[in-house]
XYZ file of N, CA and C in Angstrom:
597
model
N 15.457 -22.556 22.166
C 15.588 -22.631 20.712
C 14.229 -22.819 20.057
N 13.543 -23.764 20.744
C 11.685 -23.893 20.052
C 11.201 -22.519 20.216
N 11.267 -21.761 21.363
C 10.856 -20.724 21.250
C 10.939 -19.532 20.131
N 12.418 -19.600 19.999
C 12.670 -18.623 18.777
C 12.367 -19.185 17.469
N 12.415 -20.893 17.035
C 11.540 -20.849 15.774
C 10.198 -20.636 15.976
N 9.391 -20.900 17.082
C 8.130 -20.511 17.033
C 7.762 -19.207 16.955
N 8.589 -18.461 17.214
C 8.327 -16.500 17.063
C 8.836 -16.496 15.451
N 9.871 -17.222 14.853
C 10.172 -16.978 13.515
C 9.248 -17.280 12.605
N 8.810 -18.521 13.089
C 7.669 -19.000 11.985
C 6.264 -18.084 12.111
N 6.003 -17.447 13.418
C 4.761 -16.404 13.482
C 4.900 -15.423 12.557
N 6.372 -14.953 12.546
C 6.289 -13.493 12.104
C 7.021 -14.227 10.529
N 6.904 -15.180 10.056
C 7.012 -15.382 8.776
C 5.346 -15.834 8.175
N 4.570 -16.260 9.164
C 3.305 -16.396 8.633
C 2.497 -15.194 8.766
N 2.909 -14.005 9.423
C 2.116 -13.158 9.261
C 2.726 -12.224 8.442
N 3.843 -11.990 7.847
C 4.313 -11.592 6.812
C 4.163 -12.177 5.536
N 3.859 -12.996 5.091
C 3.081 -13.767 3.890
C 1.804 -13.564 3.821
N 1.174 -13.649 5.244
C -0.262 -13.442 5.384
C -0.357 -11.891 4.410
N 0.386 -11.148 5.159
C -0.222 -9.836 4.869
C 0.225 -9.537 3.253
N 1.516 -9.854 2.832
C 1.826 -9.932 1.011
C 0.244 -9.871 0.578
N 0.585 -11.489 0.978
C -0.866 -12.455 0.183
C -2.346 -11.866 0.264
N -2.548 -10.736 1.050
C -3.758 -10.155 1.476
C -3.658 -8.952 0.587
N -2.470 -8.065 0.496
C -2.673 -6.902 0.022
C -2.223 -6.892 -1.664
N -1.978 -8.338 -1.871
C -1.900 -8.589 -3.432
C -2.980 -8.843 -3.513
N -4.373 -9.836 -2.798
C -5.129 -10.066 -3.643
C -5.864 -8.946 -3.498
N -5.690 -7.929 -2.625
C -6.771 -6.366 -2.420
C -6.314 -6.033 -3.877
N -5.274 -6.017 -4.512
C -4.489 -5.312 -5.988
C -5.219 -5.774 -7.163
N -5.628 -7.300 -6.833
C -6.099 -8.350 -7.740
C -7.477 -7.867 -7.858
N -8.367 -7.627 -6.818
C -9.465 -6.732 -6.882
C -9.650 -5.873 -7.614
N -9.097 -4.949 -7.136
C -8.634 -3.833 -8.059
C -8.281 -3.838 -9.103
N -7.672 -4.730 -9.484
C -6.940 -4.775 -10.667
C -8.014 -5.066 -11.649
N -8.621 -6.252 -11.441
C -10.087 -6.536 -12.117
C -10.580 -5.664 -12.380
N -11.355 -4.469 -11.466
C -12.322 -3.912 -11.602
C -12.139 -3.031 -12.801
N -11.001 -2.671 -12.777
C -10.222 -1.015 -13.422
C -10.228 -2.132 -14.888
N -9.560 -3.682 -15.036
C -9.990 -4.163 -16.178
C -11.376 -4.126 -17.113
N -12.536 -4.675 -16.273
C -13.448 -5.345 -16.820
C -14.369 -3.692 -17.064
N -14.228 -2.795 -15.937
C -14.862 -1.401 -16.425
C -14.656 -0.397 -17.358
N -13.065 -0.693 -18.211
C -12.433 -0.400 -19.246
C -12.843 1.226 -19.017
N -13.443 2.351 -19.722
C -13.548 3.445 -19.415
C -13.675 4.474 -18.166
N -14.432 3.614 -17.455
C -14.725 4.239 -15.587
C -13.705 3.689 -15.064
N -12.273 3.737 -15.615
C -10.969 2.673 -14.793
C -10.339 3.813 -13.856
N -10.604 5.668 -13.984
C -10.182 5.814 -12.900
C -11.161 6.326 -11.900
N -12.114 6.239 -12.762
C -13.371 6.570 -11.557
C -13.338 5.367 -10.078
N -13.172 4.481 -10.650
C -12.978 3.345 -9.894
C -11.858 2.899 -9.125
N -10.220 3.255 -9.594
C -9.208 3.226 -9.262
C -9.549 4.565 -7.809
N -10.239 5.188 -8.333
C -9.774 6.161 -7.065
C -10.837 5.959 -6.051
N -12.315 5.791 -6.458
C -12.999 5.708 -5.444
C -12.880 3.753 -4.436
N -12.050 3.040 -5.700
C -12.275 1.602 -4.369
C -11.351 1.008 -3.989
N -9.730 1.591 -4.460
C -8.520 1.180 -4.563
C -8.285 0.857 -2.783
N -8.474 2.349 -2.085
C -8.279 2.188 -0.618
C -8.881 0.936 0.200
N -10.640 1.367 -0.347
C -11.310 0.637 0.089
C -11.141 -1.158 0.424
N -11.034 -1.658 -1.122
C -10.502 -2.599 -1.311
C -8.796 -3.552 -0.379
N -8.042 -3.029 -0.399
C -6.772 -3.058 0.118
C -6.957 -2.939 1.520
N -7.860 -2.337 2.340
C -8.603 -1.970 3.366
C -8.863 -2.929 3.733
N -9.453 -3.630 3.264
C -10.617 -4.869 3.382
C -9.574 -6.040 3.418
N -8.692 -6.022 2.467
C -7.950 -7.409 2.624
C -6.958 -7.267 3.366
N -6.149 -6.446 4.095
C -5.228 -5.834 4.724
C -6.123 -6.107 6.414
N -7.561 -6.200 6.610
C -8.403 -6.254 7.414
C -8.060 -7.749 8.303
N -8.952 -8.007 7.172
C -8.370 -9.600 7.118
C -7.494 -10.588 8.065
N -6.314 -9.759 7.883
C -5.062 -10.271 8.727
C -5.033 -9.546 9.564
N -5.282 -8.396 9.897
C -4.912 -7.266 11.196
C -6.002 -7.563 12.376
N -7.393 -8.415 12.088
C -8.119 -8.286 12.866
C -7.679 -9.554 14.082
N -7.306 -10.516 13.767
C -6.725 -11.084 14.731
C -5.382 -10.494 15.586
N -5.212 -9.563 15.195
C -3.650 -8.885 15.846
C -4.209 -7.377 16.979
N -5.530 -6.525 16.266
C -5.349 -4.955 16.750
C -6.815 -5.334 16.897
N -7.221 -4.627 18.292
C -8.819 -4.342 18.429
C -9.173 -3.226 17.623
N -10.706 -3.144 17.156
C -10.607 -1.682 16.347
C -10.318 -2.174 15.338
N -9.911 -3.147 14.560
C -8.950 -3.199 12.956
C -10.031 -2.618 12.481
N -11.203 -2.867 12.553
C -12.042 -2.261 11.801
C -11.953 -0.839 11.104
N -11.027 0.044 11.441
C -11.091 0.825 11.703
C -10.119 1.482 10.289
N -9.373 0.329 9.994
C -8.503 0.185 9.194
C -9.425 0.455 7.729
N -10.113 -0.188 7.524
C -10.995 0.109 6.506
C -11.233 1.404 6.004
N -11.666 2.377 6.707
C -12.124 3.762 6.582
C -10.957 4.499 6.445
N -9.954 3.995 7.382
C -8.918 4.896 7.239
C -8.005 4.377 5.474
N -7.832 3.529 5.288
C -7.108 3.037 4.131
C -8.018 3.544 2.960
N -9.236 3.578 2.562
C -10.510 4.399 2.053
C -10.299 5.864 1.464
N -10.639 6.311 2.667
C -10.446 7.748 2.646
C -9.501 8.556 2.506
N -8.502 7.880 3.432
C -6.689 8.348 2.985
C -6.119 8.536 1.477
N -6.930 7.109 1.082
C -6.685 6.919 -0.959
C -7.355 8.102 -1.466
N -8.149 8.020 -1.614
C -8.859 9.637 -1.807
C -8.550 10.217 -1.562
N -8.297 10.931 -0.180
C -7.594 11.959 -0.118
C -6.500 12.799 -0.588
N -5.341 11.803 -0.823
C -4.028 11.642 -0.907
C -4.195 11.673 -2.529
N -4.926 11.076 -3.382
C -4.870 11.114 -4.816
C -5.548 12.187 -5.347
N -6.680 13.435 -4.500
C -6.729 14.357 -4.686
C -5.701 15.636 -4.697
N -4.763 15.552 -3.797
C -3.941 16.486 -3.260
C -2.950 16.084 -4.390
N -2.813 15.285 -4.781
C -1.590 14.649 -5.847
C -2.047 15.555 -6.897
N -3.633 15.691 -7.862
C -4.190 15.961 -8.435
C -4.013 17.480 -8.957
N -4.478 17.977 -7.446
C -4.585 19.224 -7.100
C -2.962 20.272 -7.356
N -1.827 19.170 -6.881
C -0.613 19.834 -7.333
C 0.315 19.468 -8.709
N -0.962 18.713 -9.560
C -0.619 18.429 -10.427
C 0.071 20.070 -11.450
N -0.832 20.693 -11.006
C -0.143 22.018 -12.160
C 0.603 22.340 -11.707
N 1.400 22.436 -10.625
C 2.741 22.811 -10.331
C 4.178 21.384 -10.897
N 3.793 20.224 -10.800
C 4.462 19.249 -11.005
C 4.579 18.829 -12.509
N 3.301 19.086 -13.073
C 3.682 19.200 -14.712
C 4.577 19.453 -15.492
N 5.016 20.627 -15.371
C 5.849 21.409 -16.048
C 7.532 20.349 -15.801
N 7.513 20.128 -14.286
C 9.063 19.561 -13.844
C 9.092 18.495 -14.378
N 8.080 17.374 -14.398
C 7.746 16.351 -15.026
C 8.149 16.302 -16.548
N 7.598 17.119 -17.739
C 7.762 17.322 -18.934
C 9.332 17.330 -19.418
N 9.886 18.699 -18.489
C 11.589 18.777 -18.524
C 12.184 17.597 -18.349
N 11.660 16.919 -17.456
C 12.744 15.825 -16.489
C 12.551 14.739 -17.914
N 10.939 14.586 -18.595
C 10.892 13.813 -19.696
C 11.383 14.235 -20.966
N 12.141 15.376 -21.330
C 12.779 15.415 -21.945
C 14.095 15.660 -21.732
N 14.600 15.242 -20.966
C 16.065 14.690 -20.472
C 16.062 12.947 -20.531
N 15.352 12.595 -19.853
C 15.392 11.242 -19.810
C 14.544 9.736 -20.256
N 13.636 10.371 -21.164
C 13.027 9.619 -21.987
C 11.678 8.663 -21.442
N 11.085 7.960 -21.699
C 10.278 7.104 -21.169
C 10.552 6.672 -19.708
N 11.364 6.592 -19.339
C 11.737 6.067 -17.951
C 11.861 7.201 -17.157
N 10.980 8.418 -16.791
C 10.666 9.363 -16.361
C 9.534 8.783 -15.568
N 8.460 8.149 -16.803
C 7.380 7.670 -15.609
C 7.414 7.308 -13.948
N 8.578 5.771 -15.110
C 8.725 5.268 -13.352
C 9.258 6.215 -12.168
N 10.330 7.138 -12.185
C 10.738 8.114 -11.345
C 9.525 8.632 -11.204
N 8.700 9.377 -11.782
C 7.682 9.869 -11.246
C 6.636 9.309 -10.512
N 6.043 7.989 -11.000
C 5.350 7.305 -10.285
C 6.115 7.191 -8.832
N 7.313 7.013 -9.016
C 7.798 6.285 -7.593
C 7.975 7.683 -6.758
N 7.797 9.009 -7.067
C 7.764 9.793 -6.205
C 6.415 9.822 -6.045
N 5.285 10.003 -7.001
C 3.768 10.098 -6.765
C 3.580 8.842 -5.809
N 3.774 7.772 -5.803
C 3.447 7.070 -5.167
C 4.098 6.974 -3.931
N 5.174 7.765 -3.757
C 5.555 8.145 -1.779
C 4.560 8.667 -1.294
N 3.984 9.553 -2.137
C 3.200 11.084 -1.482
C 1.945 10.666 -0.884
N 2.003 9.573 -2.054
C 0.141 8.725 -1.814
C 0.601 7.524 -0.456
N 1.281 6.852 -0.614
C 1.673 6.091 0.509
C 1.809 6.707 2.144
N 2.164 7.644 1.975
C 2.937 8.745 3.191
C 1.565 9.204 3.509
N 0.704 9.170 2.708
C -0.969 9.983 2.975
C -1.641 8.791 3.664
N -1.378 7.438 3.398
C -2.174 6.048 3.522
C -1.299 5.788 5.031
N -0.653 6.284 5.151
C 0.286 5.573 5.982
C 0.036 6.433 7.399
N -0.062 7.838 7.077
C -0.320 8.590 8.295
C -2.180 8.375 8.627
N -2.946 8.076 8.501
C -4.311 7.278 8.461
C -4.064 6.478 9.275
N -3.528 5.447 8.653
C -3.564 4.605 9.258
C -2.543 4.282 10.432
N -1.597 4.540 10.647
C -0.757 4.860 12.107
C -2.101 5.399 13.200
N -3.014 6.111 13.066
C -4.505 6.135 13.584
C -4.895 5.335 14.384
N -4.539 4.248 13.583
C -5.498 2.881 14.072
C -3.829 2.187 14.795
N -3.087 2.009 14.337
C -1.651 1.177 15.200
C -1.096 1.846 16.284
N -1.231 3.565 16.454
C -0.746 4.020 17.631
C -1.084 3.531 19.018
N -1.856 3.261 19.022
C -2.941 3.265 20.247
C -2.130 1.697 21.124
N -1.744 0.715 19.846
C -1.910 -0.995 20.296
C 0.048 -1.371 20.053
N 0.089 -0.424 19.073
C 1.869 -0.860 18.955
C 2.732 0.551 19.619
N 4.189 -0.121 19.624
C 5.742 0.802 20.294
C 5.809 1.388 19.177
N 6.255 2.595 18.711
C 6.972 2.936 17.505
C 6.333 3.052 16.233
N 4.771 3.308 16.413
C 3.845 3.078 14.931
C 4.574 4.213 14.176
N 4.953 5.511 14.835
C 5.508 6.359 13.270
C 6.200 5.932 12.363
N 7.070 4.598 12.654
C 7.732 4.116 11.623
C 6.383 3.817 10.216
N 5.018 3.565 11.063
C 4.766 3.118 9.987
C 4.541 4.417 8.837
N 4.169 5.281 8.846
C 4.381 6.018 8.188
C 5.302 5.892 6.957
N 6.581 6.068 7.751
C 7.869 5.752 6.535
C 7.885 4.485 5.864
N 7.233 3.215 6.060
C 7.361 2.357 5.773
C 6.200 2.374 4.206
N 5.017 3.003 4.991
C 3.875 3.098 4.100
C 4.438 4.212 2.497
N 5.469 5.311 3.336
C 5.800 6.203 1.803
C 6.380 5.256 0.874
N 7.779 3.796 1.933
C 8.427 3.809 1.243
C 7.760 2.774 0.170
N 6.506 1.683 0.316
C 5.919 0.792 0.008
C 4.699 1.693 -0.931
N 4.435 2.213 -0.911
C 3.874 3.402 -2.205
C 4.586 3.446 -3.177
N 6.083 3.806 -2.908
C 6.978 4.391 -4.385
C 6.954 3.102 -5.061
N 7.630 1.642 -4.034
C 7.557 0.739 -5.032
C 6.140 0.349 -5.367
N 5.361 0.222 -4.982
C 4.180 -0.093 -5.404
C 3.797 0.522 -6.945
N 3.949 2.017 -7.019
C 3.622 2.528 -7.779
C 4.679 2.231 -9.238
N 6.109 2.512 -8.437
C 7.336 2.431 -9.787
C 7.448 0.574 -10.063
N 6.602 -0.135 -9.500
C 6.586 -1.643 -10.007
C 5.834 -1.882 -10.923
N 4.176 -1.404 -10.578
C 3.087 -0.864 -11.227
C 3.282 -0.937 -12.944
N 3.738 0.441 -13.082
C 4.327 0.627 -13.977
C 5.321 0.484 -14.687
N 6.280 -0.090 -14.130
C 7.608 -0.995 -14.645
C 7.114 -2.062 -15.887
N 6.299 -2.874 -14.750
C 5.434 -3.974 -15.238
C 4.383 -3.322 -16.580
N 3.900 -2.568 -16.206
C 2.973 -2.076 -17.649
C 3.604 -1.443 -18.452
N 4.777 -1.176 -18.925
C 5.791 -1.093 -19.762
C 6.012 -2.252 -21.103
N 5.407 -3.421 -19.870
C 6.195 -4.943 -20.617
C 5.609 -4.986 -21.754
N 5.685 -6.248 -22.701
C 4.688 -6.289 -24.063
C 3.483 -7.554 -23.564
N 2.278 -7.233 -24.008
C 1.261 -7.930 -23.711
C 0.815 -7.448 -22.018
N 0.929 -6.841 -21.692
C 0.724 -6.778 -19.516
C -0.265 -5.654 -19.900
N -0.245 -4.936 -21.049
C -1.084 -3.747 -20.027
C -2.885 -4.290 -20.606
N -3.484 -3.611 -19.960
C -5.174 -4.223 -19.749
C -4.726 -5.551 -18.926
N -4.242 -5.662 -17.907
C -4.468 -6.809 -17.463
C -4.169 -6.362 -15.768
N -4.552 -7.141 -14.949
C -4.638 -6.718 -13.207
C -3.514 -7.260 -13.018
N -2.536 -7.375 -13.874
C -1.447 -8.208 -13.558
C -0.439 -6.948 -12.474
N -0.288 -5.322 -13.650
C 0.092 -4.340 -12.474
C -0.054 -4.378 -11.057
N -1.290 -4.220 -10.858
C -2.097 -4.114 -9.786
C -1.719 -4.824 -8.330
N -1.874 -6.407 -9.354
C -1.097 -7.848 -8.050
C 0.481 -7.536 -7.880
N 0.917 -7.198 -8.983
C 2.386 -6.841 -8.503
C 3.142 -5.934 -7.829
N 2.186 -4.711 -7.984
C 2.433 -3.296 -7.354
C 1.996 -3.667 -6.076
N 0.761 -3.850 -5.638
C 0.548 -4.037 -4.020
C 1.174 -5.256 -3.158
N 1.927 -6.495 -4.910
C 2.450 -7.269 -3.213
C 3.765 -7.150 -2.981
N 4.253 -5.960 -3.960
C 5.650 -5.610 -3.538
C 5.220 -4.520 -2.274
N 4.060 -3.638 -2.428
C 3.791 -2.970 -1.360
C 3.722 -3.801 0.272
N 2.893 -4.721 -0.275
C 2.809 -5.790 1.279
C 4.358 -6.337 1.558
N 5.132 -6.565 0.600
C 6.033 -7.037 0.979
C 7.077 -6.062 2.213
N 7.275 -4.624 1.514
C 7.588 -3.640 2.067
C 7.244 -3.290 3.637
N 5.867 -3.101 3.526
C 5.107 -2.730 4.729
C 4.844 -3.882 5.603
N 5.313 -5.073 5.130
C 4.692 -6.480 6.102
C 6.023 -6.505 6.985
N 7.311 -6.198 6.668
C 8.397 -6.141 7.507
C 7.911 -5.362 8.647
N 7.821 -4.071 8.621
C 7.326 -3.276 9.597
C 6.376 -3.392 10.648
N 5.190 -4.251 9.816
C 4.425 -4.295 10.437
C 4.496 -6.420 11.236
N 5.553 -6.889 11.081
C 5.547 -7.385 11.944
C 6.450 -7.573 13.005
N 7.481 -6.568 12.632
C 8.591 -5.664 13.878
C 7.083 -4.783 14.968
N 6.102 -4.252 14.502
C 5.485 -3.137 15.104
C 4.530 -4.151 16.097
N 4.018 -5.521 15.462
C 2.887 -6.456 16.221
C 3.868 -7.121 16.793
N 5.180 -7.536 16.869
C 6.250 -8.503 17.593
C 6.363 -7.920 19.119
N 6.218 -6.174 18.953
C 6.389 -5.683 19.884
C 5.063 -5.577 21.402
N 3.854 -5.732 20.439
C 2.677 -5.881 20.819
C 2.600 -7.086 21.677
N 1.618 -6.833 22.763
C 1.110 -8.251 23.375
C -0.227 -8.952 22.741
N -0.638 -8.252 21.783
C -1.422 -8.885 20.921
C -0.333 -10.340 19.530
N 0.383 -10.242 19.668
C 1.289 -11.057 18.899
C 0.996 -12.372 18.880
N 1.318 -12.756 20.289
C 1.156 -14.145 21.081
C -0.410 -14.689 21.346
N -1.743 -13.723 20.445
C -2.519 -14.499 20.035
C -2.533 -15.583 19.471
């Protein structure tokens, strides 16, 4: 019985750990895109990964050799993935517009929460990169990462809807720690399985 609260309480401290890490990567972010007011998506796109990278680091480096590795991939993936979004923006426009004139303001969030699978599902296959190698079953993370994108993104913006929230990193902390929340399940089903766990 000690045994199994001691595995419960691991994988409840490393599931908070990781929330608490990839909200304050949001909180980062969230700042920056505040206090730079005009360069907010120059910045959103070039340090969003980066950032989240770094605090997502944090906690993974006691779990995966290599975490390092996590960095570049969470980085570059953001970029990547928010180009290709970009890039099929002129095909998605048009469906977007219709769908917003059927259903009013609350189109965003549907849209965000599909834009933000596409971008997640991009962050997520990256980084499975770095978890294949050390965990059973990393493709889940993948799905876990699309599905922690949509909310990330359709929370995001839920929240910047409200009155008084928008200019504030308040989105930001809320969108990524519903994301950590999402992806921290997974990822401590994926390290439970690991013999790195019982570090």
């Amino acid at each position: 019985m000690s045994n199994s609260n001691n595995d419960l309480a691991r994988h409840l401290t490393l599931w908070l750990s990781w929330v608490l890490a990839t909200a304050a990567g949001g909180a980062a972010i969230g700042t920056v895109v505040v206090l730079t007011g005009s360069n907010e998506i120059f910045w959103y796109l070039l340090l969003t990964g980066f950032a989240i990278g770094v605090a997502q680091w944090l906690v993974l480096r006691r779990y995966l050799q290599g975490a390092g590795w996590w960095i570049l991939a969470s980085g570059f993936a953001w970029v990547g993935s928010l180009l290709v979004i970009s890039m099929a923006s002129g095909i998605l426009n048009p469906i977007v517009e219709f769908i917003a004139s059927l259903i009013g303001r609350w189109w965003v969030i549907g849209y965000n929460f599909v834009t933000g699978m596409v971008v997640g599902a991009g962050l997520g296959v990256a980084q499975w990169l770095v978890l294949r190698r050390q965990t059973q079953g990393a493709g889940w993370w993948v799905f876990a990462s699309a599905v922690g994108g949509a909310v990330n993104w359709a929370v995001s913006v839920a929240i910047t809807q409200m009155d008084g929230i928008s200019g504030t990193a308040l989105p930001y902390i809320a969108g990524w720690a519903a994301n950590g929340a999402v992806t921290g399940i997974v990822l401590v089903w994926l390290l439970s399985n690991s013999t790195e766990m019982g570090r």
